[in-house]
Amino acid sequence: MSFRPIAEIGETPLLPERITFGSVSESISRPIEDRAPLGWWACFAVAVFFLGVLFVSLAYLFWEGIGAWGNNSPAGWAWDITNFVWWIGIGHAGTLISAILFLFRQKWRTSINRFAEAMTIFAVICALLFPTIHVGRPWFIYYPLPIPNQMGIWPNFKSPLLWDVFAVSTYFTVSLIFWYVGLIPDLATIRDRAKTASRRFWYGLFALGWRGSNRHWRNYERGYLILAAFSTPLVLSVHSVVSFDFATSVIPGWHTTIFPPYFVAGAVFSGFAMVMTLAIIARTAYGLQDIITMKHLELMNKIMLVTGSLVGYAYSMEFFIAWYSGNEYELYAFLNRATGPYWWAYWCMVSCNVISPQLFWFRRVRTSIPWMFAISFIINIGMWFERFVIIVTSLHRDYLPSSWGYFSPTIVDVGCFVGSLGLFFTCFMLFIRWIPMVAMSEVKGVLPEAHPHHHREDDQAYAETKPALA
Amino acid sequence: MDQISEMGAKPVALCLAEFSQPEACLHAAERVRDQGYQKWDVHTPYPVHGMDAAMGLGDSRLGWIVLCFGLTGVTAAFSMMYWMNGIDYPLIIGGKPADAIPSMVPILFELTVLLSAFGSLLGMLHLNKLPRHHHPVFYSERFDQCSNDKFFISIEAADRQFDAGHTKAFMESLRPDYVELVHEEDR
């Protein structure tokens, strides 16, 4: 019996044989060091255009007030909070891949974690934008912070909206720290390869003088492990807290205990869909097929299949409980979702989120780039509709039929949403240009030759020095 | 610079050996450890497993630092909420007591995590004495490859056993690809 760690039995190598330490540095550093290709400039220009749309929309919104949006009683929350919950959900895959898969020793995460984390940070920036602007007077946004003020009052710590402030800002800060800690050794690689003085200065500055010391790696790895251990419950708590905004209210369709796990599953689902969309583009554009392999993509598709099924289960369980609880308002809210004025949004959500990922049961679909790109794109759309359905369909029919209404977005609504996509993609294009998009030191650590005992003779010698298993 | 070469030989800062395989470096590290050197280090492009044992290093103390930060976070969060909503400006919401503890749980958790994350970043930098951009290993031309695909062992001149000739000969006996004496401010 050969003496090998159990995890390696029957495992095929994660990356092709031709990948070496040097080729990892080379293929990941090159996009930063070479001149930007024309395609990058084209994408960047489009992203900056939509960023401009965001600025114009926000300027108009601040000038006119929130009335520029289509919100009206009773639908006081609409696209603003839909966008917030959607963006924060997208932000979940990064930390999930980095932290939870790290704790589970899933080595395949190393090829995708870096840009998933970057995606998290940019998505959370977009998410934070919406609660900030939806208060109407964004210059008073410091009110929820516990700062002494001349009115002698303090924020209400019993409010889920305040929990949200703490949860989302903590999430952003911790994700940023986690991302930066992971980046330090890779910034050192770029510093050491630098040919220009400015690159040596800036990457050197942020690499903090990292010299790959084993005494440092020891503390570094422990720090990374602790950050992962804290980020894991954090990522689950953030979307749970976001769901408390709804679940602690008395609105039929919101006041449900299934919300925290259901929101988390949806967040992971949409986050992986966005990682998939971006990974396919980056992999094709920069020829990273050797590092982000079909195996990585297939594993992500399996996670989408699982979380998509969880989301589907949550949809059906909401209906079941609406009926089983005997609460007529609750039952009405759900029947109204499926058959009322917003039936199109509900069925759009179901077909995008429940039906489309089921295609991943087929290996042919799971390993086909066009299919997975299309499905991940559809899931992103479907998850936006999920948030829209939860928020708007619950609000547009409240307890008083006299105040029922119908929400329709205005051009400013559309501008803010499309503009936030512009903000996200502008950040993402700059990230691809300036920061190593795959964690080089981590990929090197999972190569077969990284293990000091990878040669067969050594394994044999190693096996002989160890006692045989009983 | 001409002025520097006129000033004669700079003092030796450390002796550097280069390896191209992690296992060669690992076995060499075991021998440096057994030789009794204290101020020495291994430099690798990624954390090599088994290297801590090969160097004879104990466990990282980072966990204790993070524990202190985390406890600070939870204490600060509790006293902040208890004082602000319970004592200084009592808010009765939904008939609950002003200082109700269950509603504090989310923020207690968030601030514990936040402070712990600060603790692990700052603690890691503190234990590693980073940032430090001027370490003598950077004066070696070949050391640039450390973050790419080479493995290095460095023994500092500050070590009690260090002797430029002997240490260099010892390093050569480890069968590295290259050995050099790195001088202060050599580059």
Coordinates of C-alpha atoms in Angstrom, one line a residue, chain A residues 21-23 25-26 146-147 151-159 162-163 166-171 173-174 177 180-181 184-185 188-193 204-224 226-227 230-231 233-234 237-238 241 244 440-442 444-445 449-455 458, chain B residues 20-23 26-27 38-52 55 57-63 66 80-81 83-85 88-89 91-93 96-100 102-104 106-107 109-114 116-118 120-121 124-125 127-133 135 137-138 143-149 151:
Chain A
F21 CA 6.9 28.0 -11.6
G22 CA 8.4 30.3 -14.2
S23 CA 5.6 29.9 -16.7
S25 CA 4.9 34.1 -13.3
E26 CA 5.3 34.7 -17.0
P146 CA -22.1 56.3 16.2
I147 CA -20.5 59.7 16.1
M151 CA -28.3 66.8 18.8
G152 CA -27.2 64.5 21.6
I153 CA -28.8 61.4 20.0
W154 CA -27.3 58.0 19.1
P155 CA -28.2 55.6 16.3
N156 CA -30.8 52.9 17.0
F157 CA -28.8 49.7 17.4
K158 CA -32.1 47.6 17.3
S159 CA -32.7 48.5 13.7
L162 CA -28.1 49.8 11.1
W163 CA -27.0 46.2 11.4
F166 CA -22.1 47.6 10.1
A167 CA -22.3 44.3 8.2
V168 CA -21.7 45.7 4.8
S169 CA -18.9 48.0 5.8
T170 CA -17.2 45.3 7.8
Y171 CA -17.6 42.9 4.9
T173 CA -13.1 46.1 4.9
V174 CA -12.4 42.5 5.6
I177 CA -7.7 43.1 3.8
Y180 CA -4.4 42.7 -0.1
V181 CA -2.8 40.1 2.1
I184 CA 1.6 40.9 -1.2
P185 CA 3.8 38.0 -2.6
A188 CA 6.7 41.3 -5.0
T189 CA 6.9 39.2 -8.2
I190 CA 5.9 42.1 -10.3
R191 CA 8.4 44.4 -8.5
D192 CA 11.2 41.9 -9.1
R193 CA 10.4 41.6 -12.8
G204 CA 7.7 47.8 -4.5
L205 CA 5.8 50.2 -2.2
F206 CA 2.8 47.9 -1.9
A207 CA 4.8 44.7 -1.7
L208 CA 6.1 46.1 1.6
G209 CA 9.6 44.7 1.0
W210 CA 8.3 41.1 0.8
R211 CA 11.2 38.7 0.4
G212 CA 9.6 35.3 0.5
S213 CA 11.1 34.6 3.9
N214 CA 10.0 31.3 5.4
R215 CA 9.8 33.1 8.8
H216 CA 7.4 35.4 7.2
W217 CA 5.5 32.7 5.3
R218 CA 4.8 31.1 8.7
N219 CA 3.0 34.2 10.1
Y220 CA 1.5 35.0 6.7
E221 CA -0.1 31.6 6.3
R222 CA -1.4 31.7 9.8
G223 CA -2.8 35.2 9.1
Y224 CA -4.4 34.0 5.9
I226 CA -7.4 33.3 10.4
L227 CA -8.8 35.7 7.9
F230 CA -13.4 34.8 10.1
S231 CA -14.5 35.6 6.5
P233 CA -19.1 33.2 9.0
L234 CA -18.9 36.8 7.8
S237 CA -23.8 36.7 8.1
V238 CA -23.7 39.6 5.7
V241 CA -28.3 40.6 7.9
F244 CA -33.2 40.8 8.1
M440 CA 0.7 33.3 -8.6
S441 CA 2.2 32.2 -5.3
E442 CA -0.8 30.1 -4.6
K444 CA 2.8 27.7 -7.6
G445 CA 2.0 26.0 -4.3
E449 CA 6.8 20.0 -8.2
A450 CA 5.9 22.3 -5.4
H451 CA 5.7 19.4 -3.0
P452 CA 9.2 18.6 -1.7
H453 CA 8.5 14.9 -2.0
H454 CA 6.9 14.8 -5.4
H455 CA 9.5 12.4 -7.0
D458 CA 11.4 10.2 -2.6
Chain B
S20 CA 16.3 25.5 -8.1
Q21 CA 14.4 22.7 -6.4
P22 CA 12.3 23.0 -3.3
E23 CA 13.5 19.6 -1.9
L26 CA 14.5 21.8 2.2
H27 CA 17.3 19.3 2.9
Q38 CA 20.4 31.2 14.5
K39 CA 20.1 34.2 12.2
W40 CA 19.3 32.7 8.9
D41 CA 16.3 32.3 6.6
V42 CA 14.9 30.5 3.7
H43 CA 13.4 32.5 0.8
T44 CA 10.8 30.8 -1.4
P45 CA 8.3 31.9 -4.1
Y46 CA 5.5 30.1 -2.2
P47 CA 5.2 28.6 1.3
V48 CA 7.0 25.2 1.1
H49 CA 5.4 22.6 3.3
G50 CA 7.7 21.0 5.8
M51 CA 10.0 24.0 5.7
D52 CA 9.0 25.2 9.2
M55 CA 14.2 25.2 9.9
L57 CA 10.6 27.0 13.7
G58 CA 7.8 26.8 16.3
D59 CA 4.2 27.8 15.9
S60 CA 3.3 31.3 14.8
R61 CA 2.2 33.6 17.7
L62 CA -0.2 35.5 15.5
G63 CA -3.3 33.7 16.9
V66 CA -5.8 38.2 16.9
M80 CA -20.8 51.1 22.9
M81 CA -24.3 49.8 22.3
W83 CA -24.1 52.8 26.9
M84 CA -25.5 54.6 23.8
N85 CA -28.9 52.9 23.6
D88 CA -27.2 57.7 27.6
Y89 CA -30.1 57.8 25.1
L91 CA -34.6 53.9 23.0
I92 CA -37.6 51.7 23.6
I93 CA -38.5 50.0 20.4
K96 CA -38.3 45.8 24.3
P97 CA -35.9 46.9 27.1
A98 CA -33.6 49.8 26.1
D99 CA -30.6 47.6 26.7
A100 CA -31.9 44.4 25.1
P102 CA -30.4 39.9 21.6
S103 CA -30.6 42.8 19.2
M104 CA -26.9 43.5 19.8
P106 CA -25.3 41.2 14.7
I107 CA -23.1 44.2 15.6
F109 CA -20.3 39.7 15.7
E110 CA -19.4 42.2 13.0
L111 CA -17.1 44.3 15.2
T112 CA -15.4 41.2 16.5
V113 CA -14.7 40.1 12.9
L114 CA -13.6 43.6 11.9
S116 CA -9.8 40.5 14.3
A117 CA -9.1 41.2 10.6
F118 CA -7.2 44.3 11.6
S120 CA -4.4 39.6 11.7
L121 CA -3.1 42.1 9.1
M124 CA 1.3 39.7 10.7
L125 CA 3.2 42.8 9.6
L127 CA 5.7 39.8 13.6
N128 CA 7.4 39.9 10.2
K129 CA 8.8 43.4 10.8
L130 CA 7.3 44.6 7.5
P131 CA 7.3 46.9 5.7
R132 CA 11.1 46.8 5.2
H133 CA 12.3 47.8 1.8
H135 CA 16.9 44.3 3.6
V137 CA 19.1 40.3 0.4
F138 CA 17.8 42.8 -2.2
F143 CA 17.6 37.4 -5.6
D144 CA 15.1 38.9 -8.0
Q145 CA 14.4 35.3 -9.0
C146 CA 13.2 34.4 -5.5
S147 CA 9.7 35.6 -6.3
N148 CA 9.8 33.7 -9.6
D149 CA 11.1 30.2 -9.4
F151 CA 14.8 29.0 -3.6

